GROMACS .gro file of C-alpha atoms in nm:
model
   58
    1MET     CA    1  15.827   2.917  -1.216
    2THR     CA    2  15.840   2.542  -1.226
    3ILE     CA    3  15.619   2.281  -1.067
    4ASN     CA    4  15.879   2.234  -0.793
    5ASP     CA    5  15.860   2.603  -0.703
    6VAL     CA    6  15.481   2.596  -0.677
    7SER     CA    7  15.496   2.277  -0.472
    8LEU     CA    8  15.751   2.432  -0.236
    9ILE     CA    9  15.539   2.746  -0.191
   10GLY     CA   10  15.230   2.531  -0.127
   11LYS     CA   11  15.414   2.329   0.138
   12LYS     CA   12  15.540   2.645   0.308
   13VAL     CA   13  15.188   2.793   0.315
   14LEU     CA   14  15.049   2.469   0.457
   15VAL     CA   15  15.316   2.458   0.729
   16GLY     CA   16  15.246   2.824   0.811
   17VAL     CA   17  14.874   2.758   0.847
   18ILE     CA   18  14.936   2.456   1.071
   19VAL     CA   19  15.187   2.643   1.287
   20THR     CA   20  14.937   2.927   1.325
   21LEU     CA   21  14.638   2.706   1.408
   22ILE     CA   22  14.802   2.485   1.671
   23PRO     CA   23  14.841   2.760   1.937
   24PHE     CA   24  14.482   2.874   1.878
   25ILE     CA   25  14.356   2.518   1.918
   26ILE     CA   26  14.551   2.480   2.242
   27ILE     CA   27  14.431   2.814   2.383
   28PHE     CA   28  14.065   2.775   2.289
   29GLY     CA   29  14.065   2.409   2.389
   30GLY     CA   30  14.198   2.503   2.731
   31LEU     CA   31  13.940   2.779   2.770
   32TRP     CA   32  13.661   2.540   2.667
   33LEU     CA   33  13.781   2.273   2.908
   34GLY     CA   34  13.816   2.523   3.194
   35ARG     CA   35  13.467   2.658   3.134
   36LYS     CA   36  13.325   2.307   3.118
   37LEU     CA   37  13.490   2.213   3.446
   38LEU     CA   38  13.379   2.534   3.618
   39GLU     CA   39  13.020   2.500   3.500
   40LYS     CA   40  12.994   2.151   3.643
   41GLY     CA   41  13.161   2.247   3.970
   42PRO     CA   42  13.202   2.028   4.274
   43ALA     CA   43  12.894   1.896   4.447
   44THR     CA   44  12.854   2.100   4.763
   45LYS     CA   45  12.747   1.917   5.072
   46THR     CA   46  12.518   2.104   5.304
   47ALA     CA   47  12.526   2.042   5.675
   48GLN     CA   48  12.195   2.024   5.852
   49ILE     CA   49  12.192   2.190   6.192
   50VAL     CA   50  11.967   2.019   6.442
   51GLN     CA   51  11.894   2.201   6.765
   52PRO     CA   52  11.866   1.983   7.072
   53GLN     CA   53  11.520   1.947   7.214
   54LYS     CA   54  11.466   2.056   7.571
   55ASN     CA   55  11.325   1.785   7.793
   56SER     CA   56  11.057   1.934   8.008
   57PRO     CA   57  11.025   1.769   8.348
   58SER     CA   58  10.686   1.613   8.388
   0.00000   0.00000   0.00000
């Protein structure tokens, strides 16, 4: 085995690791972002119901 063979094997292993990690980073990044967005949630506006007052004739 020459230095070129070892270098080629090292490059192939490095490419394999990168190709394996990229989908995991995309999946877990998407899950993290979705969770972050869902935890924050939209600000809900509450409507206040006011009942009309009855005018009593005096």
